[in-house]
Amino acid sequence: MGTRNGRAVRFEDVGELLERLGDVPPGRVCMDPLPGTATEEDLLRKHGRPRKLYELVDGTLVEKPMGRTEAFIALELGAILRDFVNKHDLGFCTGADDLVELMPKLVRGPDVCFVAWEKRPDRTVDTDAISKCVPDLVVEVLSPSNTRNEMA
């Protein structure tokens, strides 16, 4: 089950669910809670435990794959971006643990984000567990298990 145009959608089989999620490998789909029933609260409860990062896609928790190589690349890119942003006092950057609601029922954890001060005129980083402030720049380092459809 998921949602389409704000209405509940049932899937005929697991293949339909996986296709809706962008053809992700089945091992990345969290079964607790059941696909289609997950909430932001479920995401916060499971995110980072046990050492797994998740994203919420149409009521389904999907594991965010991240290996050593991807983490290295994300950190290097993040450091370069952070240094530039700080030097020019443009805003702030966050990493993969940051969760951002891009749309209702779609919460992603980009590897690197940049938010300009224009979006945060008080010049603070919001402290919400899931930010509603969509970043100005998002960097996603692809992992071997990421699919083309998932990234689209």
XYZ file of N, CA, C and O in Angstrom:
608
model
N 0.842 -1.171 0.000
C 0.000 0.000 0.000
C 0.887 1.232 0.000
O 1.929 1.256 0.610
N 0.475 2.258 -0.662
C 1.149 3.537 -0.703
C 0.099 4.593 -0.954
O -1.077 4.350 -0.716
N 0.504 5.736 -1.450
C -0.479 6.766 -1.764
C -0.242 7.276 -3.172
O 0.880 7.302 -3.657
N -1.301 7.647 -3.818
C -1.231 8.259 -5.128
C -2.342 9.299 -5.165
O -3.493 8.961 -4.922
N -1.987 10.549 -5.415
C -2.964 11.641 -5.405
C -3.716 11.718 -4.081
O -4.905 11.978 -4.044
N -3.006 11.440 -2.983
C -3.598 11.559 -1.657
C -4.485 10.392 -1.254
O -5.061 10.393 -0.173
N -4.618 9.379 -2.114
C -5.469 8.230 -1.803
C -4.618 6.990 -1.611
O -3.561 6.839 -2.216
N -5.101 6.084 -0.752
C -4.390 4.835 -0.503
C -4.372 3.995 -1.773
O -5.357 3.930 -2.501
N -3.241 3.367 -2.031
C -3.088 2.501 -3.195
C -2.608 1.141 -2.713
O -1.685 1.050 -1.911
N -3.221 0.098 -3.189
C -2.784 -1.264 -2.877
C -1.970 -1.785 -4.046
O -2.219 -1.436 -5.190
N -1.005 -2.623 -3.738
C -0.177 -3.222 -4.772
C -0.578 -4.675 -4.932
O -0.865 -5.362 -3.956
N -0.591 -5.139 -6.156
C -0.930 -6.530 -6.431
C 0.131 -7.478 -5.878
O -0.176 -8.567 -5.436
N 1.390 -7.040 -5.945
C 2.470 -7.910 -5.491
C 3.686 -7.068 -5.109
O 3.689 -5.844 -5.274
N 4.710 -7.736 -4.608
C 5.927 -7.053 -4.172
C 6.611 -6.365 -5.348
O 7.180 -5.282 -5.203
N 6.521 -6.956 -6.522
C 7.120 -6.354 -7.711
C 6.564 -4.967 -7.987
O 7.310 -4.046 -8.326
N 5.247 -4.800 -7.828
C 4.638 -3.477 -8.018
C 5.155 -2.475 -6.995
O 5.421 -1.322 -7.319
N 5.265 -2.922 -5.746
C 5.795 -2.051 -4.686
C 7.219 -1.618 -5.013
O 7.547 -0.433 -4.968
N 8.071 -2.582 -5.377
C 9.467 -2.272 -5.684
C 9.567 -1.331 -6.884
O 10.387 -0.409 -6.885
N 8.712 -1.527 -7.878
C 8.710 -0.639 -9.046
C 8.332 0.778 -8.620
O 8.959 1.751 -9.043
N 7.323 0.911 -7.761
C 6.889 2.233 -7.282
C 8.009 2.932 -6.520
O 8.130 4.147 -6.552
N 8.860 2.150 -5.838
C 9.966 2.701 -5.061
C 11.201 2.949 -5.918
O 12.232 3.372 -5.401
N 11.115 2.685 -7.219
C 12.247 2.935 -8.108
C 13.089 1.708 -8.345
O 14.282 1.812 -8.612
N 12.475 0.540 -8.241
C 13.174 -0.735 -8.473
C 14.330 -0.958 -7.504
O 15.364 -1.515 -7.870
N 14.152 -0.509 -6.256
C 15.202 -0.743 -5.255
C 15.280 -2.233 -4.954
O 14.288 -2.948 -5.074
N 16.451 -2.723 -4.557
C 16.566 -4.133 -4.178
C 15.653 -4.421 -2.976
O 15.529 -3.598 -2.068
N 15.005 -5.592 -2.955
C 14.069 -5.927 -1.876
C 14.687 -5.829 -0.479
O 14.010 -5.463 0.478
N 15.977 -6.118 -0.360
C 16.643 -6.082 0.940
C 16.717 -4.687 1.546
O 17.017 -4.539 2.725
N 16.443 -3.652 0.762
C 16.468 -2.276 1.276
C 15.106 -1.797 1.744
O 14.978 -0.695 2.257
N 14.072 -2.608 1.559
C 12.718 -2.225 1.973
C 12.478 -2.731 3.389
O 12.537 -3.934 3.646
N 12.221 -1.820 4.302
C 11.977 -2.163 5.701
C 10.566 -2.744 5.842
O 9.611 -2.185 5.298
N 10.440 -3.842 6.559
C 9.146 -4.492 6.745
C 8.501 -4.153 8.090
O 7.410 -4.620 8.380
N 9.193 -3.366 8.907
C 8.632 -2.952 10.200
C 8.816 -1.453 10.352
O 9.939 -1.014 10.611
N 7.760 -0.700 10.129
C 6.374 -1.078 9.871
C 6.169 -1.553 8.431
O 7.027 -1.340 7.572
N 5.033 -2.164 8.187
C 4.743 -2.697 6.861
C 4.779 -1.594 5.804
O 4.382 -0.457 6.065
N 5.277 -1.918 4.603
C 5.318 -0.935 3.525
C 3.943 -0.295 3.309
O 2.920 -0.980 3.330
N 3.963 1.026 3.136
C 2.739 1.776 2.919
C 2.115 2.320 4.182
O 1.204 3.129 4.129
N 2.626 1.886 5.358
C 2.032 2.321 6.622
C 2.969 3.182 7.460
O 2.572 3.673 8.509
N 4.204 3.356 7.027
C 5.206 4.078 7.829
C 4.895 5.569 7.885
O 4.387 6.155 6.936
N 5.233 6.151 9.017
C 5.031 7.578 9.251
C 6.380 8.235 9.527
O 7.401 7.558 9.669
N 6.371 9.565 9.657
C 7.598 10.274 10.018
C 8.086 9.830 11.394
O 9.284 9.743 11.638
N 7.166 9.511 12.293
C 7.552 9.026 13.624
C 8.293 7.692 13.518
O 9.274 7.459 14.226
N 7.813 6.807 12.634
C 8.512 5.537 12.411
C 9.909 5.783 11.864
O 10.875 5.134 12.272
N 10.015 6.716 10.936
C 11.319 7.063 10.359
C 12.277 7.518 11.450
O 13.415 7.045 11.531
N 11.822 8.400 12.313
C 12.689 8.903 13.385
C 13.064 7.794 14.363
O 14.175 7.772 14.884
N 12.162 6.864 14.597
C 12.425 5.750 15.520
C 13.501 4.810 14.952
O 14.348 4.315 15.687
N 13.492 4.582 13.652
C 14.401 3.601 13.049
C 15.682 4.205 12.473
O 16.680 3.508 12.334
N 15.655 5.490 12.106
C 16.785 6.129 11.421
C 18.050 6.069 12.285
O 18.059 6.545 13.404
N 19.086 5.446 11.737
C 20.364 5.364 12.444
C 20.464 4.185 13.390
O 21.477 3.995 14.044
N 19.426 3.366 13.490
C 19.423 2.218 14.396
C 19.109 0.962 13.617
O 18.082 0.934 12.956
N 19.773 -0.079 13.691
C 21.166 -0.190 14.151
C 22.105 0.139 13.006
O 22.300 -0.682 12.124
N 22.616 1.334 13.035
C 23.578 1.834 12.057
C 23.055 1.804 10.629
O 23.808 1.600 9.692
N 21.743 1.967 10.454
C 21.162 2.052 9.122
C 20.454 3.393 9.003
O 19.805 3.847 9.936
N 20.593 4.009 7.844
C 19.873 5.237 7.556
C 18.678 4.883 6.680
O 18.771 4.017 5.810
N 17.560 5.534 6.937
C 16.346 5.275 6.169
C 15.801 6.569 5.591
O 16.074 7.654 6.093
N 14.982 6.412 4.552
C 14.217 7.506 3.975
C 12.770 7.040 3.912
O 12.496 5.835 3.865
N 11.833 7.981 3.934
C 10.416 7.667 3.867
C 9.909 7.974 2.470
O 9.994 9.116 2.015
N 9.419 6.936 1.779
C 8.931 7.093 0.414
C 7.540 6.468 0.336
O 7.390 5.253 0.465
N 6.530 7.313 0.156
C 5.149 6.834 0.052
C 4.760 5.872 1.170
O 4.197 4.809 0.921
N 5.083 6.221 2.398
C 4.695 5.393 3.529
C 5.535 4.144 3.708
O 5.159 3.242 4.452
N 6.675 4.078 3.049
C 7.559 2.919 3.147
C 8.947 3.390 3.550
O 9.468 4.350 2.978
N 9.542 2.718 4.544
C 10.915 3.027 4.926
C 11.854 2.270 4.001
O 11.762 1.045 3.862
N 12.741 3.022 3.350
C 13.693 2.446 2.407
C 15.090 2.749 2.934
O 15.426 3.907 3.208
N 15.897 1.694 3.076
C 17.259 1.881 3.575
C 18.071 2.706 2.583
O 18.017 2.496 1.371
N 18.822 3.650 3.123
C 19.721 4.482 2.324
C 21.082 3.804 2.350
O 21.728 3.752 3.387
N 21.505 3.252 1.219
C 22.793 2.559 1.213
C 23.946 3.548 1.315
O 23.927 4.593 0.679
N 24.907 3.225 2.149
C 26.064 4.111 2.295
C 27.232 3.232 2.727
O 27.186 2.618 3.787
N 28.234 3.183 1.896
C 29.434 2.437 2.229
C 30.588 3.381 2.505
O 30.441 4.606 2.469
N 31.731 2.817 2.764
C 32.906 3.620 3.089
C 33.281 4.566 1.952
O 33.560 5.734 2.178
N 33.272 4.067 0.717
C 33.648 4.917 -0.420
C 32.678 6.082 -0.568
O 33.095 7.239 -0.738
N 31.363 5.787 -0.475
C 30.359 6.840 -0.602
C 30.482 7.852 0.532
O 30.371 9.067 0.313
N 30.736 7.359 1.737
C 30.896 8.250 2.891
C 32.121 9.150 2.713
O 32.083 10.343 3.030
N 33.208 8.587 2.201
C 34.429 9.360 1.950
C 34.161 10.476 0.940
O 34.511 11.638 1.166
N 33.530 10.118 -0.178
C 33.247 11.110 -1.220
C 32.331 12.203 -0.675
O 32.567 13.396 -0.904
N 31.285 11.811 0.049
C 30.346 12.793 0.607
C 31.050 13.734 1.575
O 30.824 14.947 1.549
N 31.924 13.195 2.405
C 32.633 14.038 3.371
C 33.571 15.016 2.659
O 33.637 16.192 3.015
N 34.288 14.539 1.648
C 35.194 15.409 0.897
C 34.425 16.537 0.197
O 34.807 17.707 0.291
N 33.341 16.171 -0.486
C 32.530 17.194 -1.162
C 31.918 18.158 -0.147
O 31.894 19.374 -0.365
N 31.435 17.604 0.959
C 30.843 18.440 2.000
C 31.842 19.418 2.588
O 31.509 20.575 2.858
N 33.077 18.982 2.787
C 34.103 19.857 3.353
C 34.432 21.006 2.395
O 34.555 22.160 2.808
N 34.534 20.692 1.118
C 34.815 21.734 0.115
C 33.664 22.740 0.076
O 33.881 23.953 0.106
N 32.440 22.221 0.027
C 31.265 23.097 -0.014
C 31.156 23.921 1.259
O 30.935 25.134 1.208
N 31.343 23.296 2.418
C 31.260 24.010 3.697
C 32.281 25.135 3.775
O 31.962 26.250 4.193
N 33.516 24.862 3.363
C 34.546 25.897 3.399
C 34.169 27.089 2.524
O 34.328 28.244 2.927
N 33.641 26.823 1.330
C 33.225 27.901 0.430
C 32.050 28.678 1.036
O 32.048 29.919 1.041
N 31.068 27.966 1.551
C 29.877 28.591 2.137
C 30.263 29.459 3.333
O 29.793 30.591 3.476
N 31.135 28.945 4.189
C 31.568 29.717 5.361
C 32.390 30.938 4.963
O 32.214 32.022 5.516
N 33.298 30.766 4.003
C 34.150 31.873 3.569
C 33.321 33.041 3.052
O 33.650 34.202 3.273
N 32.206 32.729 2.375
C 31.374 33.771 1.772
C 30.087 34.034 2.566
O 29.238 34.800 2.100
N 29.990 33.439 3.755
C 28.844 33.622 4.646
C 27.512 33.474 3.896
O 26.642 34.341 3.942
N 27.355 32.329 3.217
C 26.195 32.106 2.357
C 25.045 31.380 3.045
O 23.897 31.494 2.618
N 25.351 30.572 4.058
C 24.326 29.761 4.703
C 24.979 28.649 5.496
O 26.006 28.853 6.125
N 24.388 27.445 5.438
C 24.960 26.317 6.182
C 24.816 25.031 5.383
O 24.028 24.939 4.449
N 25.600 24.029 5.785
C 25.597 22.716 5.138
C 25.269 21.647 6.172
O 25.568 21.808 7.356
N 24.669 20.552 5.702
C 24.417 19.399 6.561
C 24.819 18.131 5.819
O 25.066 18.151 4.614
N 24.842 17.018 6.565
C 25.238 15.734 5.999
C 24.105 14.723 5.967
O 22.937 15.054 6.167
N 24.470 13.455 5.764
C 23.501 12.383 5.504
C 22.554 12.091 6.660
O 21.505 11.493 6.447
N 22.892 12.484 7.875
C 21.978 12.249 8.993
C 20.813 13.223 9.001
O 19.830 13.018 9.702
N 20.914 14.302 8.233
C 19.854 15.301 8.158
C 18.693 14.735 7.350
O 18.882 14.135 6.299
N 17.477 14.915 7.853
C 16.281 14.465 7.150
C 15.485 15.681 6.697
O 15.263 16.608 7.471
N 15.069 15.659 5.424
C 14.372 16.798 4.831
C 13.086 16.305 4.173
O 13.125 15.393 3.342
N 11.962 16.929 4.548
C 10.694 16.602 3.891
C 10.627 17.384 2.593
O 10.583 18.609 2.596
N 10.641 16.658 1.477
C 10.585 17.308 0.168
C 9.139 17.492 -0.290
O 8.831 18.427 -1.025
N 8.280 16.573 0.122
C 6.845 16.614 -0.171
C 6.179 15.777 0.924
O 6.870 15.027 1.614
N 4.852 15.870 1.050
C 4.202 14.980 2.018
C 4.523 13.519 1.692
O 4.499 13.116 0.528
N 4.883 12.760 2.701
C 5.228 11.339 2.588
C 6.506 11.077 1.808
O 6.743 9.980 1.348
N 7.343 12.111 1.625
C 8.645 11.926 0.979
C 9.688 12.661 1.795
O 9.791 13.890 1.742
N 10.449 11.883 2.578
C 11.511 12.433 3.418
C 12.812 11.782 2.979
O 12.932 10.551 2.992
N 13.768 12.602 2.597
C 15.061 12.104 2.131
C 16.169 12.557 3.069
O 16.027 13.541 3.790
N 17.274 11.838 3.021
C 18.470 12.189 3.779
C 19.626 12.356 2.818
O 20.446 11.448 2.671
N 19.701 13.503 2.121
C 20.774 13.705 1.149
C 22.155 13.617 1.807
O 22.305 13.945 2.982
N 23.139 13.203 1.044
C 24.496 13.061 1.586
C 25.077 14.406 1.994
O 25.785 14.498 2.993
N 24.794 15.446 1.235
C 25.252 16.802 1.551
C 24.147 17.768 1.127
O 23.562 17.598 0.052
N 23.860 18.751 1.974
C 22.865 19.791 1.656
C 23.459 21.163 1.925
O 24.272 21.323 2.820
N 22.975 22.139 1.160
C 23.288 23.541 1.417
C 21.976 24.306 1.482
O 21.116 24.153 0.605
N 21.820 25.133 2.527
C 20.658 26.011 2.680
C 21.173 27.437 2.800
O 22.010 27.735 3.661
N 20.691 28.308 1.911
C 21.111 29.715 1.913
C 20.430 30.465 3.052
O 19.311 30.135 3.449
N 21.118 31.480 3.558
C 20.558 32.305 4.635
C 19.240 32.942 4.218
O 18.407 33.259 5.063
N 19.014 33.154 2.923
C 17.756 33.741 2.471
C 16.556 32.916 2.924
O 15.483 33.452 3.175
N 16.744 31.603 3.029
C 15.653 30.738 3.497
C 15.548 30.734 5.017
O 14.544 30.291 5.561
N 16.591 31.168 5.684
C 16.627 31.213 7.150
C 17.080 32.607 7.569
O 18.210 32.795 8.034
N 16.219 33.630 7.403
C 16.626 35.015 7.677
C 17.101 35.236 9.108
O 17.873 36.164 9.362
N 16.674 34.379 10.030
C 17.156 34.514 11.410
C 18.566 33.944 11.567
O 19.150 34.005 12.637
N 19.101 33.387 10.442
C 20.459 32.855 10.384
C 20.701 31.766 11.430
O 21.738 31.705 12.070
N 19.710 30.881 11.558
C 19.841 29.734 12.449
C 19.576 28.464 11.655
O 18.915 28.494 10.613
N 20.090 27.375 12.163
C 19.807 26.062 11.603
C 18.588 25.535 12.353
O 18.589 25.515 13.580
N 17.540 25.149 11.610
C 16.351 24.674 12.310
C 16.675 23.403 13.089
O 17.551 22.632 12.715
N 15.981 23.202 14.181
C 16.283 22.085 15.068
C 15.247 20.967 14.975
O 15.291 20.028 15.760
N 14.338 21.063 14.012
C 13.344 20.006 13.833
C 14.042 18.720 13.414
O 15.008 18.744 12.648
N 13.534 17.588 13.897
C 14.116 16.293 13.533
C 14.008 16.054 12.035
O 14.882 15.434 11.427
N 12.918 16.538 11.437
C 12.727 16.474 9.990
C 12.463 17.901 9.524
O 11.452 18.501 9.868
N 13.386 18.434 8.743
C 13.275 19.823 8.298
C 12.234 19.964 7.199
O 12.133 19.116 6.314
N 11.485 21.037 7.256
C 10.520 21.369 6.198
C 11.145 22.355 5.207
O 10.539 22.700 4.208
N 12.373 22.791 5.481
C 13.081 23.754 4.639
C 13.841 22.982 3.546
O 14.838 22.321 3.819
N 13.351 23.075 2.318
C 13.980 22.358 1.206
C 15.311 23.036 0.878
O 15.360 24.248 0.683
N 16.409 22.270 0.832
C 17.731 22.851 0.571
C 17.838 23.485 -0.814
O 17.112 23.137 -1.738
N 18.787 24.402 -0.942
C 19.072 25.032 -2.226
C 19.934 24.135 -3.102
O 19.887 24.221 -4.326
N 20.735 23.299 -2.472
C 21.591 22.365 -3.195
C 21.598 21.051 -2.438
O 21.716 21.035 -1.209
N 21.458 19.965 -3.183
C 21.484 18.626 -2.602
C 22.491 17.797 -3.390
O 22.498 17.826 -4.623
N 23.335 17.059 -2.674
C 24.300 16.163 -3.309
C 23.987 14.746 -2.834
O 23.874 14.494 -1.636
N 23.826 13.853 -3.773
C 23.598 12.450 -3.464
C 24.720 11.655 -4.114
O 24.905 11.707 -5.327
N 25.503 10.943 -3.313
C 26.573 10.094 -3.821
C 25.969 8.725 -4.100
O 25.412 8.093 -3.194
N 26.052 8.296 -5.334
C 25.416 7.039 -5.703
C 26.184 5.842 -5.170
O 27.419 5.824 -5.168
N 25.417 4.847 -4.735
C 25.963 3.572 -4.280
C 25.657 2.523 -5.343
O 24.730 2.705 -6.133
N 26.400 1.418 -5.352
C 26.115 0.378 -6.344
C 24.676 -0.125 -6.306
O 24.137 -0.517 -7.333
N 24.014 -0.089 -5.140
C 22.641 -0.598 -5.079
C 21.588 0.465 -5.400
O 20.403 0.158 -5.420
N 22.016 1.707 -5.672
C 21.047 2.707 -6.129
C 20.644 2.369 -7.556
O 21.477 1.961 -8.364
N 19.372 2.566 -7.866
C 18.900 2.297 -9.219
C 18.652 3.612 -9.949
O 18.423 4.643 -9.321
N 18.672 3.540 -11.266
C 18.401 4.721 -12.090
C 16.995 5.254 -11.792
O 16.796 6.450 -11.638
N 16.013 4.360 -11.694
C 14.633 4.778 -11.420
C 14.496 5.403 -10.037
O 13.739 6.355 -9.862
N 15.222 4.885 -9.082
C 15.190 5.444 -7.726
C 15.710 6.882 -7.742
O 15.153 7.765 -7.097
N 16.771 7.125 -8.480
C 17.349 8.465 -8.522
C 16.453 9.432 -9.298
O 16.394 10.606 -8.991
N 15.739 8.929 -10.297
C 14.817 9.777 -11.060
C 13.691 10.233 -10.155
O 13.196 11.310 -10.239
